[in-house]
XYZ file of C-alpha atoms in Angstrom:
588
model
C 16.270 -0.285 -1.036
C 16.530 3.111 -2.756
C 12.788 2.903 -3.422
C 12.259 3.212 0.312
C 13.356 6.871 0.359
C 11.010 9.789 -0.151
C 13.516 11.589 -2.404
C 14.221 8.610 -4.698
C 12.342 8.540 -7.995
C 10.496 5.294 -8.613
C 11.649 4.517 -12.115
C 9.306 2.422 -14.215
C 11.424 -0.287 -15.763
C 9.272 -0.987 -18.817
C 8.971 1.558 -21.610
C 5.714 3.388 -22.234
C 3.305 1.395 -24.340
C 0.266 3.279 -25.701
C -1.669 0.011 -25.596
C -1.601 0.215 -21.814
C -4.456 2.716 -22.088
C -6.498 0.017 -23.815
C -6.441 -1.915 -20.541
C -8.982 0.590 -19.281
C -11.511 -1.319 -21.400
C -11.856 -3.783 -18.515
C -13.556 -1.104 -16.416
C -15.322 0.636 -19.314
C -17.020 -2.485 -20.719
C -19.841 -2.727 -18.094
C -20.979 0.780 -19.065
C -20.778 0.303 -22.825
C -24.497 0.957 -23.433
C -24.338 4.274 -21.564
C -21.228 5.322 -23.447
C -22.862 4.342 -26.748
C -25.898 6.422 -25.770
C -23.643 9.381 -24.975
C -21.860 8.886 -28.263
C -25.164 8.876 -30.178
C -26.229 12.052 -28.357
C -22.935 13.716 -29.285
C -23.187 12.632 -32.913
C -26.767 13.898 -33.219
C -25.887 17.220 -31.583
C -22.824 17.584 -33.829
C -24.852 16.840 -36.959
C -27.496 19.392 -35.965
C -24.954 22.106 -35.163
C -23.174 21.596 -38.498
C -26.245 22.756 -40.438
C -25.708 26.324 -39.201
C -23.113 27.485 -41.829
C -25.146 25.878 -44.622
C -28.291 27.710 -43.488
C -26.285 30.939 -43.231
C -25.171 30.479 -46.837
C -28.822 30.074 -47.919
C -29.761 33.236 -46.075
C -26.964 35.315 -47.664
C -27.113 33.935 -51.206
C -30.877 33.385 -51.573
C -33.143 34.881 -48.928
C -31.497 38.308 -48.572
C -30.942 39.078 -52.304
C -34.542 38.126 -53.096
C -35.943 39.827 -49.968
C -37.612 36.528 -49.029
C -38.597 37.371 -45.460
C -40.489 34.130 -44.997
C -37.357 32.120 -45.787
C -35.319 34.295 -43.414
C -37.808 33.717 -40.583
C -37.800 29.961 -41.207
C -33.986 29.861 -41.291
C -33.795 31.924 -38.083
C -36.353 29.671 -36.364
C -34.496 26.523 -37.433
C -31.194 27.990 -36.167
C -32.753 28.917 -32.818
C -34.447 25.545 -32.395
C -31.323 23.590 -33.374
C -29.225 25.567 -30.886
C -31.726 24.780 -28.119
C -31.766 21.075 -29.005
C -27.962 20.933 -29.102
C -27.694 22.501 -25.623
C -30.234 20.051 -24.172
C -28.469 17.077 -25.748
C -25.040 18.196 -24.513
C -26.399 18.667 -20.978
C -27.758 15.106 -21.014
C -24.477 13.752 -22.362
C -22.529 15.545 -19.625
C -24.873 14.169 -16.954
C -24.570 10.582 -18.223
C -20.794 10.614 -18.670
C -20.116 12.268 -15.326
C -22.045 9.484 -13.609
C -20.367 6.768 -15.694
C -16.877 8.190 -15.155
C -17.316 8.296 -11.397
C -18.590 4.712 -11.334
C -15.533 3.621 -13.309
C -13.259 5.545 -10.930
C -14.900 3.795 -7.959
C -14.343 0.394 -9.596
C -10.686 1.177 -10.331
C -10.143 2.278 -6.724
C -11.851 -0.893 -5.538
C -9.500 -3.068 -7.591
C -6.421 -1.094 -6.522
C -7.376 -1.327 -2.830
C -8.171 -5.032 -3.197
C -4.739 -5.556 -4.729
C -3.081 -3.636 -1.905
C -4.711 -5.885 0.681
C -3.344 -8.996 -1.024
C 0.238 -7.782 -1.397
C 2.854 -9.206 0.972
C 4.541 -7.278 3.760
C 7.631 -6.930 1.571
C 5.784 -4.543 -0.772
C 4.963 -2.121 2.035
C 8.407 -2.509 3.562
C 10.090 -1.420 0.335
C 8.508 2.020 -0.249
C 7.036 4.980 1.662
C 3.290 4.710 2.162
C 2.804 8.153 0.621
C 3.942 6.777 -2.733
C 1.268 4.109 -2.470
C -1.387 6.593 -1.345
C -0.896 8.867 -4.357
C -1.653 5.984 -6.709
C -4.996 5.242 -5.076
C -6.133 8.873 -4.851
C -4.373 11.353 -7.164
C -3.475 9.139 -10.095
C -6.894 7.499 -10.231
C -8.510 10.952 -10.033
C -6.502 11.999 -13.093
C -8.490 9.471 -15.149
C -11.780 11.240 -14.434
C -11.632 13.834 -17.234
C -10.316 11.303 -19.728
C -13.208 8.952 -18.993
C -15.999 11.512 -18.605
C -15.186 13.643 -21.647
C -12.138 12.466 -23.542
C -13.244 9.159 -25.063
C -16.732 10.241 -26.116
C -15.412 13.604 -27.274
C -12.826 11.791 -29.385
C -15.487 9.786 -31.206
C -17.644 12.877 -31.639
C -14.747 14.949 -32.972
C -13.784 12.286 -35.490
C -17.404 12.093 -36.668
C -17.609 15.887 -36.798
C -14.480 16.061 -38.922
C -15.879 13.575 -41.435
C -19.200 15.442 -41.698
C -17.488 18.840 -41.949
C -15.199 17.620 -44.713
C -18.283 16.253 -46.487
C -20.023 19.645 -46.285
C -16.867 21.448 -47.405
C -16.371 19.171 -50.395
C -20.038 19.615 -51.311
C -19.521 23.401 -51.272
C -16.117 23.594 -52.976
C -13.486 20.868 -53.468
C -10.600 23.257 -54.242
C -11.183 25.359 -51.148
C -11.266 22.139 -49.116
C -7.827 21.133 -50.410
C -6.453 24.573 -49.539
C -7.872 24.328 -46.009
C -6.244 20.965 -45.302
C -2.853 21.926 -46.733
C -1.562 22.886 -43.272
C -2.508 19.570 -41.587
C 0.844 17.825 -42.306
C 2.584 20.583 -40.339
C 0.384 19.846 -37.326
C 1.065 16.104 -37.521
C 4.820 16.748 -37.606
C 4.548 18.899 -34.455
C 2.487 16.266 -32.605
C 4.837 13.409 -33.486
C 7.972 15.388 -32.636
C 6.600 16.403 -29.207
C 5.195 13.012 -28.151
C 8.318 11.618 -26.478
C 9.162 14.903 -24.730
C 5.621 15.230 -23.423
C 5.505 11.751 -21.958
C 8.922 12.086 -20.337
C 7.990 15.464 -18.849
C 4.781 14.165 -17.255
C 6.532 11.031 -16.053
C 9.051 13.234 -14.227
C 6.155 15.221 -12.795
C 4.626 12.009 -11.421
C 7.974 11.115 -9.812
C 8.301 14.431 -7.992
C 4.655 14.558 -6.897
C 4.999 11.026 -5.539
C 8.129 12.039 -3.602
C 6.365 15.073 -2.134
C 3.367 13.011 -1.012
C 5.682 10.389 0.515
C 7.546 13.008 2.533
C 4.323 14.691 3.653
C 2.912 11.360 4.851
C 6.139 10.510 6.659
C 6.305 13.954 8.281
C 2.735 13.784 9.577
C 3.294 10.321 11.047
C 6.511 11.477 12.714
C 5.382 14.932 13.837
C 5.893 14.160 17.534
C 9.469 13.095 16.872
C 10.058 16.196 14.733
C 8.906 18.531 17.488
C 10.780 16.570 20.153
C 14.056 17.108 18.316
C 13.214 20.675 17.178
C 13.609 19.651 13.540
C 10.841 21.921 12.218
C 13.126 24.278 10.263
C 15.179 21.474 8.721
C 12.047 19.595 7.679
C 10.547 22.797 6.293
C 13.650 23.193 4.138
C 13.330 19.631 2.813
C 9.612 20.164 2.096
C 10.300 23.452 0.295
C 12.964 21.798 -1.843
C 10.557 19.015 -2.845
C 7.887 21.634 -3.633
C 10.346 23.529 -5.820
C 11.182 20.358 -7.740
C 7.457 19.719 -8.247
C 6.999 23.262 -9.506
C 9.951 23.013 -11.899
C 8.888 19.753 -13.539
C 5.236 20.882 -13.667
C 6.103 24.131 -15.445
C 8.333 22.264 -17.882
C 5.578 19.746 -18.655
C 2.957 22.476 -19.122
C 5.291 24.495 -21.346
C 5.740 21.478 -23.594
C 1.964 20.950 -23.651
C 1.483 24.603 -24.508
C 3.377 24.149 -27.747
C 0.482 22.053 -29.059
C -2.607 24.221 -28.716
C -1.012 27.500 -29.929
C 0.225 25.534 -32.944
C -3.342 24.449 -33.666
C -4.587 28.014 -33.192
C -1.943 29.488 -35.499
C -2.445 26.818 -38.159
C -6.242 27.222 -38.055
C -5.906 30.988 -38.595
C -3.453 30.339 -41.405
C -5.903 27.896 -42.983
C -8.719 30.455 -42.921
C -6.423 33.120 -44.369
C -5.414 30.822 -47.222
C -9.067 30.079 -47.960
C -9.913 33.800 -48.121
C -6.950 34.462 -50.393
C -7.755 31.479 -52.577
C -11.426 32.394 -52.736
C -10.638 35.975 -53.818
C -7.604 35.631 -56.074
C -6.361 32.099 -56.740
C -9.167 29.971 -58.061
C -10.049 31.946 -61.147
C -13.686 31.412 -60.415
C -16.424 33.523 -58.928
C -17.176 32.568 -55.362
C -20.332 33.943 -53.794
C -20.174 35.777 -50.470
C -22.523 33.200 -48.941
C -20.283 30.351 -50.076
C -17.203 32.063 -48.619
C -18.982 32.833 -45.314
C -20.345 29.287 -45.066
C -16.961 27.849 -45.910
C -15.290 30.040 -43.290
C -17.837 28.786 -40.744
C -17.006 25.194 -41.575
C -13.282 25.928 -41.420
C -13.545 27.190 -37.841
C -15.659 24.170 -36.979
C -13.086 21.974 -38.750
C -10.259 23.276 -36.563
C -12.244 23.043 -33.334
C -12.265 19.211 -33.311
C -8.638 19.304 -34.482
C -7.855 21.407 -31.418
C -9.932 19.047 -29.263
C -7.972 16.107 -30.645
C -4.760 17.923 -29.765
C -6.054 18.464 -26.228
C -7.105 14.826 -26.029
C -3.635 13.818 -27.159
C -2.143 16.005 -24.409
C -4.503 14.489 -21.863
C -3.744 10.964 -23.029
C 0.024 11.488 -22.761
C -0.339 13.157 -19.358
C -2.710 10.524 -18.022
C -0.607 7.786 -19.586
C 2.181 8.551 -17.116
C -0.287 8.116 -14.244
C -1.903 4.995 -15.729
C 1.546 3.408 -15.829
C 1.771 3.878 -12.067
C -1.671 2.363 -11.475
C -0.971 -0.698 -13.592
C 2.494 -1.009 -12.085
C 0.758 -1.525 -8.738
C -1.892 -3.859 -10.175
C 0.820 -5.895 -11.935
C 2.957 -6.145 -8.813
C 3.923 -9.757 -8.307
C 2.071 -11.268 -5.380
C 4.052 -14.276 -4.217
C 1.875 -14.783 -1.137
C -1.129 -16.315 -2.877
C -3.272 -19.406 -2.660
C -1.991 -22.213 -4.827
C -4.390 -23.782 -7.336
C -6.420 -26.351 -5.461
C -5.574 -24.913 -2.029
C -7.935 -26.197 0.638
C -9.559 -24.873 3.768
C -7.729 -25.484 7.023
C -10.078 -27.574 9.192
C -10.389 -26.847 12.926
C -6.919 -27.482 14.286
C -5.406 -28.843 17.478
C -2.310 -26.632 17.243
C 0.494 -28.990 16.208
C 3.248 -26.891 14.537
C 6.360 -28.121 12.749
C 9.177 -26.197 11.053
C 11.008 -28.659 8.816
C 14.512 -27.285 8.034
C 13.264 -23.822 7.026
C 15.456 -21.170 5.342
C 14.393 -17.603 4.592
C 15.855 -14.283 3.431
C 14.300 -10.910 2.658
C 16.999 -10.168 0.089
C 18.952 -12.725 -1.971
C 22.303 -13.563 -0.442
C 21.371 -12.247 3.009
C 19.836 -15.192 4.939
C 17.670 -14.350 7.941
C 16.734 -17.900 8.993
C 19.000 -20.910 8.486
C 17.840 -24.487 8.906
C 15.194 -23.728 11.543
C 13.786 -27.071 12.669
C 11.405 -27.792 15.557
C 8.138 -29.504 16.464
C 5.569 -28.100 18.891
C 2.736 -30.225 20.240
C -0.770 -28.799 20.809
C -1.182 -26.610 23.869
C 2.500 -25.851 24.350
C 3.734 -22.351 25.108
C 6.907 -21.460 23.220
C 9.059 -18.459 24.103
C 11.428 -17.130 21.451
C 14.255 -14.943 22.712
C 17.493 -13.573 21.348
C 19.235 -10.373 20.252
C 17.592 -7.773 17.992
C 17.620 -8.826 14.339
C 18.187 -12.499 15.136
C 15.055 -13.618 13.236
C 12.532 -14.079 16.056
C 9.667 -12.156 14.442
C 10.457 -13.701 11.060
C 9.715 -17.169 12.471
C 6.166 -16.246 13.521
C 5.605 -14.220 10.325
C 6.342 -17.339 8.289
C 3.859 -19.336 10.381
C 1.124 -16.813 9.481
C 2.273 -16.826 5.823
C 3.047 -13.141 5.765
C 6.107 -14.395 3.887
C 6.927 -17.703 2.208
C 9.783 -19.939 3.289
C 12.506 -20.347 0.680
C 13.431 -23.867 1.704
C 11.860 -26.466 3.943
C 8.256 -26.808 5.047
C 5.993 -25.395 7.740
C 3.177 -27.686 8.819
C 0.094 -27.156 10.978
C -1.454 -30.395 12.202
C 0.681 -32.185 9.633
C -0.557 -30.095 6.692
C 1.894 -28.011 4.655
C 0.641 -24.419 4.941
C 1.534 -23.883 1.260
C -1.373 -26.204 0.428
C -3.882 -24.220 2.503
C -6.015 -21.152 1.853
C -4.253 -18.197 3.464
C -7.419 -16.774 5.016
C -8.224 -20.118 6.640
C -4.765 -20.127 8.293
C -5.033 -16.596 9.643
C -8.519 -17.217 11.010
C -7.048 -19.787 13.391
C -3.712 -18.072 14.056
C -4.095 -14.969 16.208
C -1.272 -12.459 15.896
C -0.461 -9.463 18.057
C 2.355 -7.640 16.325
C 5.073 -5.696 18.061
C 3.651 -2.390 16.792
C 0.053 -2.343 18.019
C -2.223 -0.369 15.702
C -5.700 0.941 16.423
C -8.108 2.195 13.784
C -10.202 5.343 13.992
C -13.535 4.439 15.568
C -14.773 3.345 18.973
C -12.872 1.099 21.368
C -15.606 -1.518 20.941
C -15.190 -1.450 17.154
C -11.436 -1.929 17.526
C -11.843 -4.937 19.807
C -14.465 -6.436 17.455
C -12.289 -5.764 14.360
C -11.361 -9.415 13.711
C -14.709 -10.926 14.704
C -17.578 -8.728 13.604
C -20.299 -11.054 14.903
C -19.035 -10.889 18.498
C -21.459 -9.509 21.083
C -20.694 -6.573 23.366
C -20.500 -8.985 26.297
C -17.868 -11.097 24.515
C -15.824 -7.987 23.713
C -15.978 -6.879 27.331
C -14.982 -10.366 28.547
C -11.887 -10.251 26.324
C -11.025 -6.788 27.670
C -11.430 -7.997 31.256
C -9.150 -10.971 30.597
C -6.299 -8.695 29.493
C -6.937 -6.146 32.269
C -8.208 -3.451 29.860
C -11.766 -3.205 31.204
C -10.889 -0.978 34.154
C -9.275 1.868 32.207
C -11.816 1.599 29.367
C -14.712 1.934 31.820
C -13.064 5.023 33.309
C -13.635 6.953 30.069
C -16.870 9.016 30.008
C -18.151 7.037 27.007
C -16.589 3.738 28.066
C -16.374 1.256 25.212
C -18.031 3.807 22.897
C -15.117 6.208 23.293
C -14.091 7.330 19.811
C -10.385 6.972 19.054
C -8.429 8.945 16.498
C -6.069 7.255 14.043
C -3.778 4.793 15.826
C -5.307 5.469 19.218
C -4.263 9.066 19.683
C -4.717 10.049 23.341
C -4.067 6.554 24.706
C -0.799 5.452 26.251
C 1.221 2.830 24.418
C 0.370 0.355 27.154
C -3.370 1.026 26.811
C -3.157 0.565 23.040
C -1.405 -2.762 23.518
C -4.049 -3.990 25.956
C -6.852 -3.130 23.512
C -4.919 -4.888 20.749
C -4.518 -7.873 23.067
C -8.279 -7.997 23.628
C -8.812 -7.860 19.855
C -6.618 -10.918 19.320
C -8.078 -12.912 22.197
C -11.645 -12.237 21.050
C -10.925 -14.082 17.799
C -10.271 -17.214 19.928
C -7.339 -18.527 17.847
C -6.033 -22.060 18.273
C -2.498 -20.748 17.761
C -1.626 -17.492 19.521
C 1.362 -15.347 18.558
C 2.449 -12.533 20.884
C 5.282 -10.431 19.485
C 6.567 -8.252 22.349
C 2.949 -8.025 23.456
C 3.763 -6.757 26.939
C 6.698 -4.505 26.042
C 4.768 -1.286 26.758
C 2.774 -2.512 29.742
C 3.853 -1.365 33.196
C 4.988 -3.958 35.740
C 1.806 -3.763 37.843
C -0.479 -4.245 34.827
C 1.751 -7.019 33.488
C 1.314 -9.041 36.665
C -2.455 -8.760 36.424
C -2.261 -9.537 32.702
C -0.251 -12.696 33.336
C -2.962 -13.938 35.703
C -5.658 -13.396 33.099
C -3.631 -15.003 30.331
C -2.833 -18.080 32.386
C -6.271 -19.555 31.811
C -6.543 -18.308 28.208
C -3.276 -19.964 27.152
C -4.403 -23.361 28.392
C -5.104 -25.730 25.507
C -3.822 -23.153 23.032
C -0.490 -23.376 21.201
C 1.275 -20.090 21.887
C 4.415 -18.411 20.571
C 5.679 -15.556 22.739
C 8.471 -13.214 21.697
C 9.601 -11.218 24.701
C 12.579 -9.957 26.674
C 10.974 -9.828 30.119
C 11.887 -12.837 32.208
C 8.451 -12.844 33.880
C 6.831 -13.375 30.492
C 8.972 -16.280 29.317
C 10.164 -18.225 32.366
C 7.011 -20.380 32.577
C 7.051 -21.342 28.880
C 7.141 -25.076 28.098
C 10.096 -24.547 25.783
C 12.350 -21.581 25.107
C 14.214 -21.050 21.832
C 17.264 -18.817 21.884
C 17.692 -17.522 18.337
C 20.933 -15.954 17.127
C 21.926 -15.116 13.534
C 18.886 -16.929 12.181
C 19.507 -20.216 14.005
C 18.063 -21.810 17.127
C 21.267 -22.165 19.107
C 19.640 -23.250 22.386
C 16.333 -24.865 23.287
C 14.792 -26.094 26.509
C 12.786 -24.829 29.478
C 13.961 -22.065 31.794
C 15.819 -24.299 34.238
C 17.390 -26.430 31.507
C 18.779 -23.393 29.706
C 20.104 -21.872 32.903
C 21.937 -25.154 33.548
C 23.614 -24.890 30.129
C 25.177 -21.595 31.244
C 25.108 -20.403 27.627
C 23.466 -17.542 25.729
C 20.175 -17.700 27.621
C 21.862 -17.817 31.029
C 23.942 -14.763 30.112
C 20.822 -12.901 28.978
C 19.020 -13.701 32.217
C 21.973 -12.632 34.343
C 22.233 -9.388 32.399
C 25.618 -10.175 30.852
C 24.167 -10.620 27.369
C 24.154 -7.316 25.473
């Protein structure tokens, strides 16, 4: 469970594979024609811009010595026009690729969010939510530059290099060989720094993830922090995480910064060698125009080399983030529909647990040989000490987790053979921790049944005794709530959550400590409203209040993952066992 701590690095078990970047092709493919168009624009603009040194050579070696003003004017006009065309083309390319990159980013986010919604509870239980959030936002954002500029720029730079080398060879083969003599040194530097670069940026992703996780946790727990006057301690922890982020960032940037100065130094060295060779080494007469033109091509030759170095840096940096994105997308989802799974037809509410075992972690069983049958319309109360496995039973019924052994059947059908969505549409669940989304109260009640009318939403609220306090707000049902119902009492949040579940009209109703935060007066009124709603509906109620469970048709007392007692209220009292001790207050 070390992954569940904000200060624990989430190590990626598999080694970095450069081919992982090729998986981006899935999202790039739909925009191939636009990327090809951008590539063509870049190639045309590069070809046009590369005529400049050649035209300069003509001006110096031919037009100026012969005082051919007409040729000079034509050359100047061509240079001016080509520069204008290049700028227009580059602006169009930037416009196209910015739009394409953002569309790709949206599609990646869509797939990541879709994956998150299909992952089981165990995934979210095993890590801070901040470490999940950073994957969807920050790491996906890091792909933007790579997609909008990097890929097309790479193709353009490779094309530019080929054309430049062609021009240089056409001008002077020997000078070309001298210019490229320093390239092996650059390749050695790039290869030697690759592993260090990737490791440095991977460490940076670890620390940034930890910082985001702690920030998210701190914001969610701010009331607790202030209640215990922990501000200074938490500030110290945050500062320490920030310092670690700073340290690994600086180290990663310093390693990156070895690359581009190397390119700059080597490019200057290449030009110097060309000048020396042109003046002293070749034993031939080299015209000034040739030397100037060649120098122009040399600088243009090293520009794409430098761009390739920057692209390499970006690829290594982004590669560390892409690993995180694909790690999430590749996360094993064991709560999935089996091939050939079928829709659950309208049910009566017959539920059977057939010798079910379950554990969250291997070797630590939570449920052991749970076996029972519930007929339609029965109300089942599940009681027992904390950690006994009560909530796990109802979570298995909703297929939030899969049973390890045994079967769970609804109306005689193994839930493993059913579509998950079709099960949850007919099984209404109110979890122990009620959660409200930002939006109006009406939108929160309608959350699970979007087609419901306002009147139906209000009827559900009235049934759970929420209508009175909702109507007391100035905006009534249109009152806008902040995240998780800020400003409402815990009891009010639970009543709204109750209305949300009841509106979905489930055939099987699960209430997990649904009345734990409701005051005694409201609970009595709530029980009256629920009396009619529970009729004809199979219900599972997890509660500790005697008033909530005493009228259940059957009560299960669960201890250490087993149903140790079962029967109605009077039958269990007569046993004078665990349940009787709990009722009398002896049970701790």
